[in-house]
Amino acid sequence: MTDSRIQPPAAARRITTRSHHGDRFDDAYEWLRGKDDPEVISHLEAENAYTDARTAHLAGLRETLFEEVRSRVQETDLSVPTRRGDWWFYSRTEEGAQYGIHCRTAAQDDDWTPPVLEPGVPVPGEEVLLDGNVEAAGHEFFSLGAFDASDDGTRLLWSVDAEGSELYTVHVRDLASGEMLDDVIPNTGQAFFTPDGTAVLYTTRDEAWRPDTLWLHRIGTPVHDDVQLFHEPDERFWMGAGITRSRRYLVIGLGSKITSEELLIDIAELSSDPLSAQARVVWPRRDGVEYSVDHAVVDGQDRLLILHNADALDFELVSVAASEPQGERRVLIPHRQGRRIIDVDCFRDFATVEYRSEGLVRSAIMDLATGELDEVDFDEPLFDAYFSANPEWHSPFLRMTYTSFVTPPQVLDLDVATGEKHLRKQMAVLGGYDPADYGQQRVWATAPDGTLVPISLVWQRSFGEPGVEPRPLHLYGYGSYEHSIDPGFSTMRLSMLDRGVIFAVAHVRGGGEMGRHWYEQGKELHKRNTFTDFVACAQHLVDTGVTAPERLVAEGGSAGGLLMGAVANLAPDLFAGILAGVPFVDALTSILDPSLPLTVVEWDEWGDPLHDPEVYAYMKSYTPYENIREGVGYPRILAMTSLNDTRVLYVEPAKWVAALRYAGAQDVMMKCEMSAGHGGVSGRYNSWRERAFEIAWMLDVLGLAA
C-alpha cells in the first residue's frame, strides 16, 4: 500500500499580479516558469521523487504490465513494403531494439504486389538505409523527423531531434557510395528532396516556434547560401510545403486555425532557376475560408481539385483550370451538411476521398471526370479505415489501413479496377487474442443543452455486458482542434480490459466526430460545451449502471488535459481519479502572452483574451488553474509532463499541481520527464514503460492493483 505519510513538495508562494481588462489575478507560482533556475529544477526533481515514493508499491504491477505488452507484441517484425519508383521501402524492428530499421529492396518493373516479408527471415537484396538504434546511440531522447529518398534512389535525407524540442537536424547520404555528405542543416521542421534530388527543401521556425520560412538548399553548397523561397510574416499563419504526387508542383500551404491560402511553384521552373521561380496564389486568403489543393489531369488537361468551405460548412470539392485557378469552378462533390469532407488525393486515373458521416470516417474512390463516388465498405459498426502510404501517381493498388476497438490494424491493398481488397498483413497479437472475446458499441448521452453526445465503449465479454452492474471504467476525452478520436486497437489497453475495466471515449464537442458544427460548438465562446459534454457522458454512464463514481477514472492529454482540469473543478465527485497528460491547464496565462511559443496562432481556437474582454472573462470562467476551489474533495490526480515540451510548457502542470495542493487536494502527483518533449519519452520500450506507469496508477485508483 502507498504510504500517505510521505509529504509532497510544497512550492514557495511568490505572488506576481496579472491585470487585464480591469481584472486582477494574483499568481503564486509563476516563478516556476524559470526553466534555467536551479531552484525550479530542484522542485521538479522533488516532485518526481515524491511521485516515485508514492507509487513505489506499484513497481511490481508496472513490471507485470510491461511484460504483458511485450508478450503480446511480435518484437522482431517488418512492415508491408511500399513501392516508390524502382524500390520497395519498408522498416523492421528487432527484439530488444528501441527503434526501427529502415530498408529497401529492388522492385520489378510491372510487379505491384509487395514482397512477403517474414520476421527473422533475411530479405533478398535488402539495403539498410537507416538504423534508428545506431542514430540514437548516446542520446537520452531520439526522434526521427524527415525521411526521404530522391526519386532516382541515389540519395537519402533524414532529420533528427535529440532533445524533444521538435527542431531537427537534416543529414544527407549518397546511397551508391555510402558517403555522408557535408550537407548538414540544423533547426529545421519539414525537409524533403526536389524531384531531381539535387536540392533539399526545408522549413524553419520563428522565435514563437511557428514554421514561417521555406528554403532551398543545393546539395554541395554552404547552408548560408540557401535560397529563401517564401516567408510568411503573419503570426497567425503556419507554413507547410509538399510536392504533388504528379511531381508537377511545389505546394506552399499557409494556414491559421480558420483561414488558409495555398501557392504553387512549377517544379520545372524551380529546377531551372529557383531565384526566378514564381509562387502563384491559388485563391487569395479570405478570413474564415479554408481550402486545400491537389493537381489532377483530366482528359489531358491540367486541373486543380480544391476542397473548400466557402459557404459550405462541411466543405465541397471543385475543379478549376490549373492555368486559371480563380476562374470557372466545376463542382465535383457538392456540400452536404453532416458529410464533412476531410481529404482528397489525386492519382493519374482517379482520386481518393475521405469524409466523415455519422461519427465515422468513410473512404471512397472518385471518378475524376464525373465526380462519382464508389465507397469502400467495411462490416463492423465501429471502425477506422483510411488511405495510407500511396506515393506513386500511377499505382493500380491503393494502400489502406483498417482497425477497430477490437480488430488489430490490417494493411490492405485495394484493387481500384475491381474493388477487391487484398489483406497484406494484420498486426500480430501473441498469446491467443480472439476479437470475439471483446465487445464494442456506441451509446449516447444528453448534454445540458439537449445535444446528443456519442460515447464509444469496448469491454471484455467474460465480465458481462455493460450496465448489468457497475464496472470499473476508463473514460477518455479530447475535444479540441476538430481532432476526432476514432475507433482504434491498443495492445496496451488489453491489460485493462482483461482486468474487467471498460474503456470508453466521450466524443465531445470541439472534436470533429460529427462534422464542422461539432467543432465550432466546442471552441472560443462555446468552449464550455466540451467540458459539460464530458461530464454529461460520465454522468450517463453512472446513471445507466455502467459504472459508479468510485469506479471511474478519466484521462486526457494536451488540450484534453485542459478538459481534465476543467472537469476536476466542475464535477470532482464524479471521478475517482484523473490522469492529465502534458495538460494545458494554465491556458489563460499562456494565451495572454504573445511572446510564448505558438500563442498567437492559438487565438483562432480559444479567442484573443489579450484584446477582447469578453474572451478574457469567458476563459477565466473555465481555465483550470484560476478555478481551483478550496475545501473541495478533488479526486486523485496524476499529471504527466516533459521538461522540453514546446507545445504545453512543463510550468502549466507544475503550477496547477502546486495550487491544487495549497487548496487542500489530498492526492495530487506530477511526473516530469527531464529529457523528453510533447510526445513523451522516445523508444518503444521506454514508451511501454511510461504507459505501464500510467496504467498501474489508474488500476490502483480503480482498486485493481493487487
XYZ file of C-alpha atoms in Angstrom:
706
model
C 0.000 0.000 0.000
C 1.086 3.581 -0.586
C 2.421 5.465 2.420
C 0.225 8.537 2.898
C 2.699 9.906 5.446
C 5.118 10.841 2.667
C 4.820 14.590 2.339
C 4.587 16.281 -1.077
C 6.946 19.105 -2.024
C 5.464 22.500 -1.198
C 6.354 25.094 -3.828
C 7.088 28.521 -2.406
C 4.326 31.095 -2.900
C 5.732 34.221 -4.577
C 2.908 36.447 -5.688
C 3.022 38.157 -9.060
C -0.004 40.063 -10.285
C -1.589 39.831 -13.712
C -4.001 42.616 -14.675
C -6.182 42.699 -17.793
C -9.432 44.443 -18.644
C -9.868 45.673 -15.084
C -9.403 42.203 -13.608
C -6.564 41.287 -11.250
C -5.215 37.791 -10.691
C -2.574 37.030 -8.070
C -0.385 34.167 -9.251
C 1.658 32.474 -6.548
C 3.535 30.029 -8.753
C 4.508 31.855 -11.954
C 8.116 31.769 -10.754
C 8.171 28.083 -11.738
C 8.426 29.226 -15.370
C 12.178 29.769 -14.905
C 13.363 26.604 -16.639
C 17.047 27.542 -16.175
C 16.607 28.346 -12.471
C 18.281 25.644 -10.332
C 15.518 26.078 -7.742
C 12.901 25.219 -10.377
C 14.812 22.134 -11.481
C 15.203 21.141 -7.840
C 11.448 21.460 -7.346
C 10.687 19.315 -10.412
C 13.116 16.682 -9.168
C 11.407 16.782 -5.773
C 8.048 16.246 -7.495
C 9.486 13.214 -9.289
C 10.939 11.849 -6.052
C 7.573 12.268 -4.319
C 5.738 10.529 -7.164
C 8.295 7.723 -7.151
C 7.831 7.231 -3.411
C 4.010 7.368 -3.558
C 3.894 4.833 -6.381
C 6.675 2.535 -5.190
C 4.087 -0.085 -4.195
C 3.109 -0.326 -7.882
C 6.591 -1.292 -9.111
C 5.702 -4.974 -9.407
C 2.466 -4.207 -11.254
C 4.298 -1.875 -13.637
C 6.756 -4.633 -14.479
C 3.882 -7.081 -14.960
C 2.134 -4.663 -17.324
C 5.332 -4.079 -19.270
C 5.870 -7.806 -19.662
C 2.230 -8.269 -20.682
C 2.504 -5.846 -23.577
C 5.884 -7.279 -24.517
C 4.437 -10.783 -24.555
C 1.691 -9.692 -26.962
C 3.941 -7.836 -29.410
C 5.909 -9.521 -32.160
C 9.113 -7.678 -31.331
C 11.000 -8.803 -34.422
C 8.738 -7.707 -37.243
C 8.555 -5.991 -40.637
C 6.176 -3.501 -42.196
C 4.466 -4.170 -45.515
C 6.697 -2.748 -48.268
C 5.528 0.367 -50.101
C 6.603 0.877 -53.694
C 8.202 4.127 -54.749
C 9.930 4.229 -58.092
C 12.174 1.216 -58.582
C 12.218 0.236 -54.917
C 10.150 -1.340 -52.184
C 10.634 0.599 -48.943
C 9.892 -0.938 -45.545
C 11.008 -0.886 -41.932
C 11.699 -3.632 -39.446
C 12.086 -3.958 -35.719
C 14.284 -6.343 -33.777
C 13.742 -7.806 -30.342
C 15.489 -5.694 -27.725
C 15.938 -2.700 -30.039
C 14.179 0.576 -29.217
C 13.929 1.988 -32.740
C 13.068 0.915 -36.255
C 15.474 -0.010 -39.053
C 14.569 1.495 -42.429
C 15.340 -0.551 -45.534
C 14.621 -1.064 -49.213
C 14.840 -3.795 -51.818
C 14.626 -3.587 -55.607
C 11.262 -3.865 -57.393
C 10.419 -5.466 -60.720
C 9.072 -3.132 -63.406
C 5.443 -4.239 -63.564
C 5.056 -6.015 -60.236
C 2.838 -4.043 -57.843
C 2.329 -6.914 -55.405
C 4.568 -6.244 -52.386
C 7.053 -8.954 -51.473
C 6.008 -11.070 -48.487
C 8.485 -10.496 -45.674
C 8.751 -12.907 -42.754
C 10.072 -11.903 -39.312
C 13.550 -13.236 -38.726
C 13.993 -14.291 -42.366
C 16.639 -12.381 -44.360
C 15.188 -10.234 -47.141
C 16.813 -10.875 -50.541
C 18.628 -7.783 -51.752
C 17.937 -5.819 -48.560
C 19.691 -2.474 -48.258
C 19.654 -0.871 -44.817
C 19.103 2.837 -45.298
C 18.964 3.995 -41.683
C 19.205 2.179 -38.359
C 17.458 4.281 -35.727
C 19.281 2.431 -32.958
C 22.657 3.491 -34.364
C 21.462 7.075 -34.785
C 20.099 7.161 -31.227
C 23.300 5.909 -29.611
C 24.493 8.333 -26.946
C 21.191 10.238 -26.772
C 18.625 10.030 -23.982
C 15.993 11.149 -26.486
C 15.755 10.401 -30.196
C 13.076 11.311 -32.711
C 13.301 10.716 -36.446
C 11.686 13.552 -38.385
C 12.042 13.715 -42.157
C 12.935 10.577 -44.119
C 13.096 10.855 -47.904
C 14.884 9.232 -50.824
C 15.440 11.064 -54.082
C 13.211 9.949 -56.972
C 16.125 8.225 -58.688
C 17.023 6.388 -55.468
C 20.605 7.699 -55.275
C 20.364 9.925 -52.191
C 18.770 9.752 -48.759
C 17.931 12.530 -46.332
C 16.716 12.267 -42.765
C 16.439 14.583 -39.794
C 16.898 14.004 -36.067
C 15.703 15.695 -32.873
C 17.836 14.604 -29.906
C 16.190 16.834 -27.276
C 12.412 16.723 -27.713
C 12.334 20.333 -28.909
C 10.882 19.418 -32.344
C 13.817 21.165 -34.026
C 15.534 18.735 -36.386
C 18.969 18.492 -37.978
C 18.998 17.273 -41.600
C 21.637 14.829 -42.874
C 22.223 13.586 -46.434
C 23.899 10.384 -47.649
C 24.971 9.198 -51.087
C 23.414 5.736 -51.299
C 25.702 4.434 -54.023
C 28.926 5.091 -52.129
C 27.516 5.211 -48.592
C 29.300 8.525 -48.146
C 27.885 11.070 -45.707
C 27.681 14.410 -47.476
C 28.664 17.703 -45.893
C 25.103 18.980 -46.200
C 24.029 19.277 -42.545
C 21.131 21.663 -41.938
C 20.213 22.455 -38.295
C 16.973 23.752 -36.737
C 14.561 22.558 -39.403
C 10.956 21.388 -39.474
C 9.909 19.717 -42.714
C 12.590 18.553 -45.160
C 12.402 16.707 -48.486
C 14.184 16.439 -51.835
C 13.230 18.204 -55.006
C 12.161 15.564 -57.566
C 15.569 15.569 -59.281
C 17.351 15.049 -55.955
C 19.759 17.948 -56.446
C 18.310 20.114 -53.698
C 16.609 19.920 -50.300
C 13.514 21.940 -49.476
C 13.074 22.660 -45.771
C 11.194 24.875 -43.345
C 12.380 26.851 -40.329
C 10.546 28.394 -37.383
C 10.411 31.868 -35.889
C 11.023 32.703 -32.225
C 7.416 31.758 -31.409
C 8.076 28.240 -32.771
C 5.900 28.901 -35.831
C 7.021 27.378 -39.168
C 7.293 30.518 -41.274
C 10.024 30.203 -43.931
C 10.720 27.807 -46.814
C 14.292 27.377 -48.043
C 16.052 25.604 -50.916
C 19.473 24.090 -50.286
C 21.542 22.961 -53.268
C 23.425 19.753 -52.447
C 27.130 20.503 -52.109
C 26.748 24.221 -51.327
C 27.138 26.010 -47.958
C 23.965 26.312 -45.894
C 24.461 30.077 -45.587
C 23.932 30.291 -49.370
C 20.492 28.679 -49.201
C 17.716 30.410 -51.122
C 14.662 31.704 -49.282
C 11.707 30.694 -51.416
C 8.946 32.054 -49.216
C 8.362 33.768 -45.869
C 5.015 34.179 -44.094
C 5.052 37.291 -41.867
C 1.569 36.961 -40.345
C 1.988 35.484 -36.856
C -1.373 33.702 -37.103
C -0.309 31.538 -40.048
C 1.718 28.338 -40.084
C 3.514 27.283 -43.214
C 3.997 23.833 -44.696
C 5.095 22.548 -48.081
C 4.972 19.462 -50.247
C 5.223 18.236 -53.825
C 2.154 16.953 -55.626
C 2.034 13.234 -56.343
C 2.187 14.138 -60.043
C 5.590 15.763 -59.309
C 4.358 18.815 -61.214
C 4.043 21.452 -58.483
C 5.552 22.505 -55.193
C 2.628 23.468 -52.946
C 3.165 26.011 -50.177
C 0.356 25.813 -47.644
C -0.396 28.656 -45.238
C -2.970 28.274 -42.520
C -4.330 29.742 -39.333
C -6.943 27.841 -37.346
C -9.739 29.224 -39.555
C -8.142 30.549 -42.759
C -5.836 29.103 -45.387
C -4.036 30.043 -48.572
C -2.000 27.930 -50.985
C 0.617 28.832 -53.547
C 2.083 26.793 -56.405
C 5.577 26.809 -57.872
C 6.110 24.907 -61.100
C 8.757 22.244 -60.463
C 10.320 22.822 -63.899
C 10.840 26.497 -63.062
C 12.191 25.645 -59.613
C 14.707 23.187 -61.053
C 15.988 25.528 -63.752
C 16.286 28.719 -61.695
C 14.992 28.799 -58.096
C 15.686 32.518 -57.777
C 13.220 33.365 -60.511
C 10.602 30.670 -59.799
C 7.251 32.357 -59.203
C 4.870 31.294 -56.455
C 1.282 31.717 -57.719
C -1.581 32.145 -55.258
C -4.389 29.675 -55.975
C -7.120 31.586 -54.108
C -6.272 34.733 -52.114
C -6.812 34.237 -48.399
C -10.221 35.206 -47.102
C -10.907 35.278 -43.394
C -12.734 32.132 -42.313
C -12.211 30.249 -45.591
C -10.089 27.098 -45.578
C -9.047 25.181 -48.654
C -6.523 22.640 -49.914
C -5.271 21.906 -53.430
C -4.105 18.903 -55.423
C -3.140 18.500 -59.079
C -5.021 16.197 -61.459
C -5.001 15.538 -65.191
C -8.485 15.168 -66.668
C -8.906 14.471 -70.394
C -5.335 15.620 -70.948
C -5.915 18.955 -69.197
C -4.147 20.152 -66.028
C -6.768 20.717 -63.332
C -6.636 21.663 -59.661
C -9.010 19.975 -57.259
C -9.839 22.373 -54.444
C -11.515 21.269 -51.231
C -13.006 24.343 -49.523
C -15.565 25.625 -47.033
C -16.553 28.935 -48.639
C -20.305 28.973 -47.983
C -20.016 25.226 -47.379
C -19.725 24.426 -43.663
C -18.774 20.773 -44.186
C -16.750 21.513 -47.357
C -17.284 20.908 -51.050
C -14.916 19.837 -53.825
C -14.483 21.833 -57.019
C -12.280 21.522 -60.108
C -10.608 24.532 -61.764
C -8.154 25.001 -64.596
C -4.576 24.930 -63.302
C -3.769 27.868 -65.580
C -6.625 29.952 -64.158
C -7.471 28.727 -60.624
C -9.608 31.761 -59.829
C -11.727 31.203 -62.918
C -14.723 28.957 -63.513
C -15.382 26.294 -60.883
C -16.891 22.912 -61.590
C -18.471 21.279 -58.542
C -17.435 17.632 -58.195
C -18.775 16.903 -54.702
C -21.394 19.395 -53.520
C -21.690 20.472 -49.929
C -23.991 18.357 -47.806
C -24.417 19.234 -44.156
C -23.373 16.357 -41.921
C -20.962 14.914 -44.508
C -17.656 16.533 -43.578
C -15.184 16.036 -46.450
C -11.762 15.623 -44.856
C -9.266 14.948 -47.613
C -8.896 14.444 -51.372
C -5.786 12.973 -53.029
C -5.249 12.807 -56.780
C -3.760 9.953 -58.800
C -3.325 9.557 -62.539
C -6.707 7.929 -63.189
C -8.807 8.691 -60.089
C -8.862 10.461 -56.744
C -9.398 9.214 -53.203
C -11.882 10.923 -50.909
C -12.162 10.633 -47.153
C -15.155 12.086 -45.379
C -16.862 11.842 -42.031
C -20.501 10.847 -41.650
C -22.466 9.800 -38.563
C -19.342 9.936 -36.456
C -17.209 7.602 -38.605
C -14.629 8.124 -41.345
C -15.664 6.866 -44.786
C -13.385 6.214 -47.759
C -14.246 6.356 -51.440
C -12.732 6.337 -54.932
C -13.802 9.219 -57.167
C -14.023 9.292 -60.940
C -12.125 12.439 -61.911
C -14.332 13.164 -64.892
C -17.750 12.739 -63.269
C -17.136 13.142 -59.531
C -18.945 9.834 -58.954
C -18.006 8.189 -55.629
C -17.535 4.464 -55.081
C -17.466 3.902 -51.316
C -15.173 1.303 -49.737
C -17.359 -0.789 -47.433
C -16.470 -2.466 -44.145
C -18.535 -4.711 -41.869
C -18.027 -3.557 -38.280
C -20.356 -0.921 -36.799
C -17.406 0.985 -35.279
C -14.159 1.139 -37.241
C -11.467 3.378 -38.642
C -10.259 2.975 -42.239
C -8.044 5.349 -44.162
C -5.744 5.550 -47.151
C -2.136 5.318 -46.014
C 1.192 5.401 -47.867
C 0.486 5.784 -51.605
C 3.376 7.735 -53.126
C 3.019 6.526 -56.727
C 0.992 8.518 -59.271
C 0.037 5.523 -61.392
C -0.285 2.588 -58.953
C -3.147 0.125 -59.679
C -3.453 -0.552 -55.927
C -4.306 1.738 -53.035
C -2.796 1.004 -49.646
C -5.288 1.253 -46.763
C -5.187 0.726 -43.018
C -8.212 -0.719 -41.222
C -8.799 -1.179 -37.495
C -11.444 -1.039 -34.780
C -11.502 -1.188 -30.997
C -11.363 -4.994 -31.240
C -9.662 -5.609 -34.619
C -5.865 -5.256 -34.701
C -4.682 -2.998 -37.564
C -4.817 -4.538 -41.030
C -2.817 -3.410 -44.047
C -4.925 -3.740 -47.182
C -4.265 -3.149 -50.860
C -7.400 -2.130 -52.719
C -7.506 -3.055 -56.403
C -9.005 0.108 -57.870
C -10.245 -1.617 -61.029
C -12.097 -4.476 -59.305
C -12.723 -3.169 -55.774
C -11.140 -6.315 -54.342
C -9.314 -5.933 -51.020
C -6.058 -7.843 -50.560
C -5.013 -8.383 -46.944
C -1.252 -7.889 -46.861
C -0.760 -8.038 -43.100
C -2.605 -7.965 -39.803
C -0.810 -6.862 -36.677
C 0.029 -9.955 -34.682
C -1.244 -10.120 -31.107
C 0.563 -13.002 -29.471
C -0.878 -15.141 -26.716
C -4.117 -16.252 -28.311
C -6.030 -12.997 -28.783
C -9.585 -13.513 -30.087
C -11.600 -10.430 -31.168
C -14.806 -12.319 -30.376
C -13.900 -12.097 -26.673
C -14.449 -8.336 -26.776
C -17.472 -6.171 -27.472
C -17.825 -2.628 -28.784
C -20.830 -0.342 -29.102
C -21.881 3.302 -29.231
C -24.289 4.896 -26.777
C -25.495 8.495 -26.467
C -25.528 10.931 -23.576
C -27.632 14.078 -23.388
C -25.749 17.338 -22.783
C -27.294 20.120 -20.664
C -28.451 21.935 -23.825
C -30.116 18.782 -25.190
C -27.373 17.819 -27.646
C -26.797 14.073 -28.019
C -23.134 13.206 -27.455
C -21.757 9.850 -28.687
C -19.809 7.549 -26.390
C -17.857 4.560 -27.684
C -17.460 1.546 -25.387
C -15.223 -1.523 -25.557
C -15.074 -4.332 -22.986
C -14.045 -7.911 -22.287
C -17.184 -10.050 -22.623
C -16.325 -12.546 -19.874
C -17.012 -9.844 -17.253
C -20.549 -9.302 -18.531
C -22.226 -6.708 -20.710
C -22.088 -3.008 -19.745
C -24.923 -1.907 -17.475
C -25.594 -5.223 -15.759
C -23.711 -3.939 -12.729
C -21.339 -1.001 -12.202
C -17.867 -1.826 -13.518
C -14.502 -0.064 -13.364
C -14.379 2.325 -16.321
C -11.661 4.350 -18.058
C -13.173 7.392 -19.818
C -11.026 9.203 -22.387
C -11.671 12.606 -23.957
C -10.035 15.318 -26.058
C -12.412 17.764 -27.782
C -10.296 20.438 -29.498
C -8.914 21.461 -32.907
C -11.566 19.382 -34.733
C -9.466 16.336 -33.849
C -11.526 13.141 -33.718
C -10.882 10.116 -31.517
C -11.674 7.285 -33.903
C -12.025 3.571 -33.069
C -8.574 2.066 -32.821
C -6.953 -1.028 -31.371
C -4.487 -0.856 -28.482
C -2.356 -3.763 -27.347
C -1.630 -1.983 -24.083
C -5.334 -1.401 -23.450
C -5.868 -5.174 -23.252
C -4.186 -5.159 -19.846
C -7.042 -3.043 -18.519
C -9.837 -4.787 -20.429
C -8.638 -8.200 -19.238
C -8.869 -6.965 -15.637
C -12.510 -6.056 -16.117
C -12.153 -2.373 -16.976
C -14.484 -0.925 -19.604
C -12.825 1.591 -21.918
C -14.936 4.489 -23.176
C -14.374 7.522 -25.400
C -16.519 10.619 -24.911
C -16.745 12.215 -28.377
C -17.326 15.710 -27.016
C -17.840 18.921 -28.942
C -14.655 20.662 -30.013
C -13.632 17.487 -31.828
C -14.669 16.687 -35.381
C -16.576 13.443 -34.992
C -19.964 14.850 -36.021
C -18.928 17.441 -38.608
C -17.662 21.007 -38.627
C -20.530 22.300 -36.474
C -19.421 19.836 -33.751
C -16.055 21.564 -33.705
C -17.424 25.098 -33.799
C -19.740 24.391 -30.885
C -16.728 23.465 -28.748
C -14.306 26.333 -29.386
C -13.875 30.016 -28.494
C -17.009 31.317 -26.714
C -18.593 27.834 -26.865
C -15.658 26.043 -25.224
C -17.530 25.164 -22.038
C -19.609 22.715 -24.107
C -16.517 20.482 -24.306
C -16.393 20.213 -20.525
C -20.118 19.890 -19.853
C -20.376 17.257 -22.627
C -17.708 15.177 -20.891
C -19.421 15.498 -17.525
C -22.728 14.525 -19.182
C -21.067 11.421 -20.675
C -19.648 10.404 -17.296
C -22.997 11.015 -15.610
C -24.814 8.983 -18.278
C -22.509 6.029 -17.699
C -23.189 6.272 -13.967
C -26.956 6.733 -14.370
C -27.253 3.722 -16.688
C -25.371 1.470 -14.275
C -22.311 1.025 -16.483
C -20.028 2.401 -13.763
C -20.046 4.352 -10.492
C -18.090 7.464 -9.454
C -15.774 5.461 -7.209
C -15.046 3.160 -10.161
C -14.489 5.852 -12.796
C -11.117 7.247 -13.907
C -10.798 9.926 -16.606
C -7.900 10.648 -18.957
C -6.960 13.313 -21.488
C -3.761 14.809 -22.861
C -2.624 18.240 -24.081
C -5.866 20.110 -24.886
C -7.513 17.008 -23.437
C -5.516 17.786 -20.292
C -7.308 21.137 -20.180
C -10.521 19.101 -20.334
C -9.323 17.040 -17.368
C -8.525 20.124 -15.302
C -11.872 21.701 -16.134
C -13.974 18.651 -15.215
C -11.999 18.218 -11.996
C -13.316 21.654 -10.992
C -16.813 21.138 -12.427
C -17.590 17.664 -11.097
C -14.904 16.468 -8.665
C -17.290 13.981 -7.019
C -17.951 12.194 -10.329
C -14.451 10.731 -10.696
C -12.198 8.582 -8.556
C -9.103 9.650 -10.482
C -7.938 11.917 -13.283
C -4.876 11.343 -15.468
C -3.783 14.519 -17.259
C -1.030 14.175 -19.873
C 1.001 17.295 -20.796
C -2.078 19.254 -19.666
C -2.936 22.726 -20.966
C -4.193 23.750 -17.524
C -2.796 27.289 -17.325
C -4.365 28.232 -20.632
C -5.259 31.837 -19.881
C -1.746 32.772 -18.790
C -0.335 31.237 -21.971
C -2.885 32.689 -24.387
C -2.409 36.171 -22.872
C 1.318 36.178 -23.661
C 2.104 36.563 -27.392
C 5.827 36.102 -26.675
C 5.261 32.457 -25.724
C 5.618 29.766 -28.401
C 2.510 29.308 -30.563
C 0.278 31.718 -28.598
C -0.814 34.000 -31.448
C -1.739 31.117 -33.740
C -3.971 29.773 -30.956
C -6.196 32.861 -30.768
C -8.433 31.484 -33.546
C -9.058 28.366 -31.445
C -9.582 29.862 -27.992
C -10.241 33.522 -28.720
C -7.983 36.519 -28.023
C -8.203 37.356 -24.309
C -5.420 39.919 -24.609
C -7.524 42.315 -26.673
C -11.094 41.117 -26.087
C -12.526 41.486 -22.545
C -15.413 39.106 -23.301
C -12.986 36.352 -24.294
C -10.859 37.100 -21.239
C -13.827 36.789 -18.882
C -15.063 33.636 -20.610
C -11.682 31.900 -20.496
C -11.158 32.875 -16.873
C -14.502 31.250 -16.067
C -13.237 27.800 -17.094
C -9.430 27.625 -17.129
C -8.385 25.031 -14.542
C -5.642 26.974 -12.762
C -7.792 30.020 -12.000
C -10.805 27.959 -10.916
C -9.329 25.632 -8.319
C -11.671 25.573 -5.330
C -10.635 25.344 -1.703
C -12.227 22.773 0.535
C -13.326 20.568 -2.362
C -12.771 16.820 -2.309
C -10.802 16.530 -5.542
C -10.261 13.064 -6.993
C -6.791 11.554 -7.144
C -4.815 13.352 -9.841
C -1.675 12.397 -11.783
C -0.151 14.930 -14.184
C 2.433 13.800 -16.745
C 4.715 16.365 -18.385
C 8.098 16.860 -20.078
C 10.740 19.473 -19.406
C 11.438 20.129 -23.102
C 7.826 20.276 -24.270
C 7.482 23.290 -26.588
C 3.704 22.993 -27.047
C 2.441 22.798 -23.466
C 5.214 24.017 -21.202
C 6.015 21.966 -18.089
C 5.232 25.025 -15.966
C 1.481 24.631 -16.551
C 1.049 21.299 -14.721
C 3.722 22.338 -12.192
C 1.697 25.418 -11.210
C -1.584 23.510 -11.296
C -0.346 20.732 -9.009
C 1.119 23.235 -6.543
C -2.129 25.230 -6.452
C -4.279 22.111 -6.020
C -2.235 21.051 -3.021
C -2.416 24.512 -1.485
C -6.223 24.404 -1.892
C -6.314 21.162 0.066
C -6.371 18.461 -2.639
C -5.150 15.339 -0.879
C -3.640 13.083 -3.531
C -2.041 15.025 -6.379
C 1.169 13.969 -8.127
C 3.272 15.049 -11.091
C 5.841 13.135 -13.114
C 8.162 15.253 -15.267
C 10.361 13.613 -17.883
C 13.590 15.590 -17.792
C 14.710 14.692 -21.336
C 11.562 14.490 -23.468
C 9.117 16.651 -25.404
C 5.378 16.894 -26.009
C 5.081 13.266 -27.095
C 6.811 11.921 -24.003
C 9.787 9.597 -23.942
C 11.283 8.088 -27.085
C 11.890 4.444 -27.904
C 9.212 1.753 -27.914
C 10.342 0.027 -24.712
C 10.598 3.347 -22.889
C 7.129 4.262 -24.171
C 5.718 0.939 -22.973
C 7.223 1.514 -19.522
C 5.788 5.018 -19.339
C 2.340 3.769 -20.305
C 2.698 0.914 -17.804
C 3.330 3.560 -15.147
C 0.102 5.356 -16.089
C -1.997 2.196 -16.323
C -0.699 0.934 -12.977
C -1.766 4.214 -11.391
C -5.239 4.003 -12.962
C -5.659 0.392 -11.836
C -4.645 1.445 -8.334
C -7.295 4.173 -8.386
C -9.863 1.605 -9.521
C -8.908 -0.845 -6.776
C -7.424 -3.358 -9.218
C -3.725 -3.044 -8.412
C -3.485 -6.255 -6.445
